[in-house]
Amino acid sequence: MGDNGEEDRRARERAALVDGIRAQIRKIVALVTGPSSFDTGAVRRAVTTLVSDAVALKAQEPHAEDWLGDILEGARAVLDLVDRAEGDIIGTARQARRELEEIVSGPGFRFTAPPPRIEQEEEVRWAPQSAAE
């Protein structure tokens, strides 16, 4: 009976890993093709979870090598593209900042206000008052 219990436990673990892999694949597809804006961080997290589950299943199921190998290869390709996209975003942001610094440092962004007008105050004369006043 102990062997059947162990086999059942392993079967449940495998099924959970397969379900997790399917869920992560659906999530990645939705993140990449869905209507929301592209979030490289969310894609990276989903792919990392997918890889973790795939590696764990591969350790338990050597005969699943073919399809897991394809999944892991696809995950590597996705991560490579995410890395490249994030690198491009950072590079573009740095270049934009340099160009913006040049613009705001130029003559178009110098405020040269005329000196403030100082109104001539009426001349106040001080005259000692007599004790009688």
XYZ file of C-alpha atoms in Angstrom, residues 3-22 53-54 56-64 67-68:
33
model
C 4.132 2.094 -2.888
C 0.708 3.005 -4.252
C 0.551 6.004 -1.925
C 3.989 7.151 -3.068
C 3.061 6.648 -6.717
C -0.157 8.598 -6.216
C 1.751 11.435 -4.559
C 4.254 11.571 -7.424
C 1.454 11.482 -9.981
C -0.238 14.419 -8.237
C 3.054 16.351 -8.173
C 3.623 15.698 -11.878
C 0.056 16.721 -12.685
C 0.479 19.913 -10.652
C 3.725 20.737 -12.476
C 2.126 20.090 -15.879
C -0.845 22.276 -14.908
C 1.562 24.975 -13.738
C 3.470 24.833 -17.025
C 0.244 25.117 -19.024
C 8.302 24.102 -13.202
C 9.736 22.646 -16.424
C 11.350 20.232 -11.833
C 9.185 18.120 -14.142
C 12.150 17.201 -16.312
C 13.897 15.845 -13.221
C 10.865 13.667 -12.473
C 9.962 12.726 -16.041
C 13.018 11.996 -18.179
C 10.773 10.744 -21.016
C 9.164 14.210 -21.243
C 8.427 18.702 -25.229
C 10.101 20.128 -22.141
